[in-house]
Short mmCIF file of C-alpha atoms in Angstrom, two decimals:
data_model
loop_
_atom_site.label_atom_id
_atom_site.label_comp_id
_atom_site.label_asym_id
_atom_site.label_seq_id
_atom_site.Cartn_x
_atom_site.Cartn_y
_atom_site.Cartn_z
CA MET A 1338 108.98 104.85 116.27
CA GLY A 1339 112.44 104.66 117.86
CA LEU A 1340 115.47 106.40 116.45
CA GLU A 1341 117.01 103.19 115.15
CA SER A 1342 113.77 102.15 113.44
CA HIS A 1343 113.53 105.59 111.87
CA ARG A 1344 117.08 105.33 110.55
CA ARG A 1345 116.40 101.92 109.04
CA LYS A 1346 113.25 103.23 107.35
CA VAL A 1347 115.10 106.24 105.90
CA SER A 1348 117.94 103.98 104.71
CA SER A 1349 115.47 101.62 103.07
CA GLN A 1350 113.74 104.52 101.34
CA LYS A 1351 117.05 105.85 100.05
CA GLN A 1352 118.04 102.44 98.73
CA ALA A 1353 114.71 102.09 96.94
CA SER A 1354 115.18 105.53 95.36
CA ILE A 1355 118.69 104.60 94.26
CA LEU A 1356 117.46 101.39 92.61
CA VAL A 1357 114.74 103.23 90.68
CA ALA A 1358 117.16 105.94 89.55
CA ALA A 1359 119.78 103.35 88.61
CA ARG A 1360 117.34 101.25 86.62
CA ASP A 1361 116.16 104.29 84.67
CA ASN A 1362 119.73 105.46 84.09
CA PHE A 1363 120.98 102.06 82.93
CA LEU A 1364 118.02 101.65 80.59
CA LYS A 1365 118.53 105.12 79.14
CA ASN A 1366 122.32 105.22 78.87
CA GLY A 1367 123.53 101.61 79.02
CA TYR A 1368 125.99 100.31 81.57
CA SER A 1369 129.19 101.99 80.38
CA ARG A 1370 127.69 105.46 80.03
CA ALA A 1371 125.66 105.37 83.23
CA GLY A 1372 127.30 107.58 85.87
CA MET A 1373 127.17 107.03 89.60
CA ALA A 1374 127.05 110.79 90.22
CA GLU A 1375 124.05 111.15 87.90
CA ILE A 1376 122.30 108.22 89.56
CA ALA A 1377 122.89 109.76 92.99
CA ARG A 1378 121.52 113.08 91.76
CA ASP A 1379 118.40 111.48 90.29
CA ALA A 1380 117.87 109.52 93.52
CA ASP A 1381 118.27 112.74 95.53
CA VAL A 1382 121.08 111.31 97.63
CA SER A 1383 124.76 112.15 97.93
CA THR A 1384 127.36 110.15 96.04
CA ALA A 1385 128.75 109.05 99.40
CA THR A 1386 125.33 107.70 100.38
CA LEU A 1387 125.06 105.82 97.08
CA TYR A 1388 128.44 104.15 97.65
CA LYS A 1389 127.44 103.35 101.22
CA HIS A 1390 124.61 101.22 99.81
CA PHE A 1391 126.43 99.91 96.71
CA ALA A 1392 130.20 99.65 96.59
CA SER A 1393 130.48 99.77 92.80
CA LYS A 1394 128.50 100.30 89.62
CA GLU A 1395 128.62 96.56 88.95
CA ALA A 1396 127.15 95.85 92.40
CA LEU A 1397 124.44 98.42 91.74
CA PHE A 1398 123.56 96.91 88.36
CA SER A 1399 123.37 93.45 89.92
CA ALA A 1400 121.02 94.83 92.58
CA VAL A 1401 118.82 96.32 89.85
CA VAL A 1402 118.60 92.92 88.15
CA ARG A 1403 117.76 91.20 91.45
CA ASN A 1404 115.16 93.83 92.23
CA VAL A 1405 113.49 93.34 88.84
CA ALA A 1406 113.40 89.56 89.26
CA ARG A 1407 112.67 89.27 92.98
CA SER A 1408 108.87 89.36 92.92
CA THR A 1409 108.26 88.58 89.28
CA GLY A 1410 110.49 85.52 89.23
CA ASP A 1411 108.88 83.80 92.20
CA TYR A 1412 106.20 81.34 91.11
CA SER A 1413 105.34 79.94 94.53
CA GLY A 1414 101.62 80.05 95.24
CA VAL A 1415 100.70 80.06 91.55
CA ILE A 1416 98.50 76.95 91.87
CA ASP A 1417 94.93 77.74 92.87
CA PRO A 1418 92.42 75.12 94.02
CA GLY A 1419 90.66 73.60 91.03
CA ASP A 1420 93.34 74.62 88.51
CA THR A 1421 94.05 72.24 85.67
CA ALA A 1422 97.63 71.59 84.56
CA ARG A 1423 96.98 73.74 81.49
CA GLU A 1424 95.76 76.64 83.62
CA VAL A 1425 98.83 76.47 85.86
CA LEU A 1426 101.20 76.25 82.89
CA TYR A 1427 99.44 79.20 81.27
CA LYS A 1428 99.94 81.31 84.38
CA LEU A 1429 103.60 80.32 84.48
CA CYS A 1430 104.06 81.34 80.85
CA ARG A 1431 102.32 84.67 81.35
CA ALA A 1432 104.33 85.43 84.48
CA TYR A 1433 107.56 84.51 82.68
CA LEU A 1434 106.79 86.81 79.76
CA SER A 1435 105.75 89.62 82.10
CA VAL A 1436 109.25 89.61 83.59
CA GLN A 1437 110.77 89.87 80.14
CA PHE A 1438 108.48 92.46 78.57
CA ASP A 1439 106.87 94.41 81.42
CA SER A 1440 109.69 94.48 83.96
CA ASN A 1441 112.54 95.50 81.62
CA ALA A 1442 114.36 92.15 81.63
CA ASN A 1443 114.75 92.24 77.85
CA ALA A 1444 116.26 95.71 77.97
CA LEU A 1445 118.60 94.72 80.81
CA LEU A 1446 119.67 91.65 78.84
CA ARG A 1447 120.61 93.85 75.88
CA ILE A 1448 122.79 95.95 78.19
CA VAL A 1449 124.50 92.87 79.61
CA ILE A 1450 125.16 91.37 76.18
CA ALA A 1451 126.76 94.62 75.06
CA GLU A 1452 128.99 94.73 78.14
CA VAL A 1453 130.12 91.09 78.30
CA PRO A 1454 133.65 91.73 76.93
CA GLY A 1455 134.42 94.43 79.50
CA ALA A 1456 132.33 93.29 82.45
CA PRO A 1457 131.79 89.53 82.31
CA GLY A 1458 130.62 89.46 85.91
CA LEU A 1459 127.41 91.22 84.90
CA ALA A 1460 126.44 88.32 82.66
CA GLY A 1461 127.09 85.80 85.41
CA ASP A 1462 124.97 87.71 87.91
CA MET A 1463 122.09 88.13 85.49
CA TYR A 1464 122.16 84.48 84.45
CA GLU A 1465 122.09 83.43 88.10
CA VAL A 1466 119.03 85.59 88.88
CA LEU A 1467 117.02 85.37 85.65
CA GLY A 1468 118.27 81.91 84.72
CA ASN A 1469 119.09 79.57 87.57
CA ARG A 1470 116.92 81.05 90.32
CA ARG A 1471 113.91 81.49 88.09
CA ASN A 1472 114.26 77.97 86.70
CA ASP A 1473 114.46 76.64 90.27
CA SER A 1474 111.17 78.35 91.08
CA LEU A 1475 109.56 76.94 87.92
CA MET A 1476 110.90 73.48 88.82
CA HIS A 1477 109.22 73.57 92.24
CA VAL A 1478 105.83 74.30 90.64
CA LEU A 1479 106.32 71.43 88.18
CA ASP A 1480 107.23 69.15 91.10
CA GLU A 1481 103.97 70.12 92.80
CA LEU A 1482 102.00 69.33 89.63
CA ILE A 1483 103.77 65.96 89.45
CA SER A 1484 103.01 65.20 93.10
CA ARG A 1485 99.31 65.92 92.45
CA GLY A 1486 99.24 63.63 89.41
CA MET A 1487 98.61 66.55 87.06
CA LEU A 1488 101.83 65.82 85.18
CA LYS A 1489 103.58 62.49 84.81
CA PRO A 1490 106.86 62.03 86.71
CA HIS A 1491 109.75 63.58 84.81
CA ASP A 1492 112.94 65.55 85.30
CA SER A 1493 111.40 68.86 86.37
CA ALA A 1494 114.74 70.72 86.16
CA PHE A 1495 115.00 69.76 82.50
CA GLY A 1496 111.29 70.44 82.01
CA ALA A 1497 111.61 73.96 83.40
CA ARG A 1498 114.44 74.73 80.99
CA LEU A 1499 112.58 73.13 78.11
CA GLY A 1500 109.46 75.20 78.72
CA ALA A 1501 111.44 78.39 79.24
CA GLY A 1502 113.43 77.62 76.10
CA MET A 1503 110.29 77.44 74.00
CA LEU A 1504 109.15 80.81 75.34
CA LYS A 1505 112.57 82.33 74.65
CA GLU A 1506 112.66 80.99 71.10
CA ILE A 1507 109.20 82.28 70.24
CA PHE A 1508 109.02 85.55 72.17
CA VAL A 1509 112.28 86.65 73.82
CA TRP A 1510 115.04 86.18 71.25
CA PRO A 1511 113.25 88.20 68.52
CA ALA A 1512 112.70 91.04 71.01
CA LEU A 1513 116.38 91.12 71.98
CA PHE A 1514 117.23 92.17 68.44
CA ASP A 1515 114.39 94.68 68.11
CA ALA A 1516 113.89 97.01 71.07
CA GLU A 1517 110.50 98.09 69.74
CA LEU A 1518 109.14 94.55 69.53
CA GLY A 1519 106.56 93.64 72.15
CA LEU A 1520 104.33 90.65 72.66
CA PRO A 1521 102.39 89.85 69.46
CA PRO A 1522 98.58 89.92 69.21
CA ASP A 1523 98.49 86.11 69.00
CA THR A 1524 100.49 85.64 72.21
CA ASP A 1525 97.80 83.51 73.88
CA GLU A 1526 97.56 81.22 70.85
CA LYS A 1527 101.32 80.72 70.84
CA ILE A 1528 101.41 80.13 74.60
CA HIS A 1529 98.81 77.39 74.26
CA ARG A 1530 100.84 75.79 71.48
CA VAL A 1531 103.82 75.73 73.85
CA ILE A 1532 101.61 74.16 76.52
CA ASP A 1533 100.32 71.62 73.97
CA ALA A 1534 103.92 70.57 73.27
CA TYR A 1535 104.73 70.33 76.99
CA LEU A 1536 101.64 68.29 77.80
CA ALA A 1537 102.30 66.00 74.84
CA LEU A 1538 105.58 65.11 76.56
CA TYR A 1539 104.66 65.33 80.24
CA GLY A 1540 100.88 65.36 80.55
CA PRO A 1541 99.44 62.62 82.79
CA ASP A 1542 98.32 60.61 79.77
CA ALA A 1543 101.45 61.17 77.69
CA ARG A 1544 103.08 57.99 76.44
CA ASP A 1545 106.71 57.23 77.19
#
């Protein structure tokens, strides 16, 4: 390994450590009380190194949000050969809820909501990553289902928001007001009721 490759690897490792430490610190202390010096200490880097990677606390928080959503908000490749529309929609719903409940998106949302008056940019960044980008990825899967005749032609951008809205109303919003609330035991039943509603509107045999 050359010197430059080694430096890039070390830099990447430090950035990954910073993101983990920052996520844990934000979740524990909230945005306002999280300290850059404490994050640097927990990441085992100097404060100067932290600021070399992230120019401000707001930039660091935005990077944490992007890091949480990067892999879990990408639905490309979700369709397997032989899948029915219901099976694909079920996987989309489960992946969506995993972001919210297993990858700390709900907790990060609570932090953002609390900080909106003093740091409105945080809300915009989070909405872009966990709202617009994720909905775009959902839309592309719906477009693929439409192209295969598994759903009838419809406005997939609206459909993505409609489906996500049902999940938010049933699962996400209650959890935002109760940090201890997780997915209920009847999650699968409720997911299939959401899918029933979607297919009633957009299934291949749905009436206009």
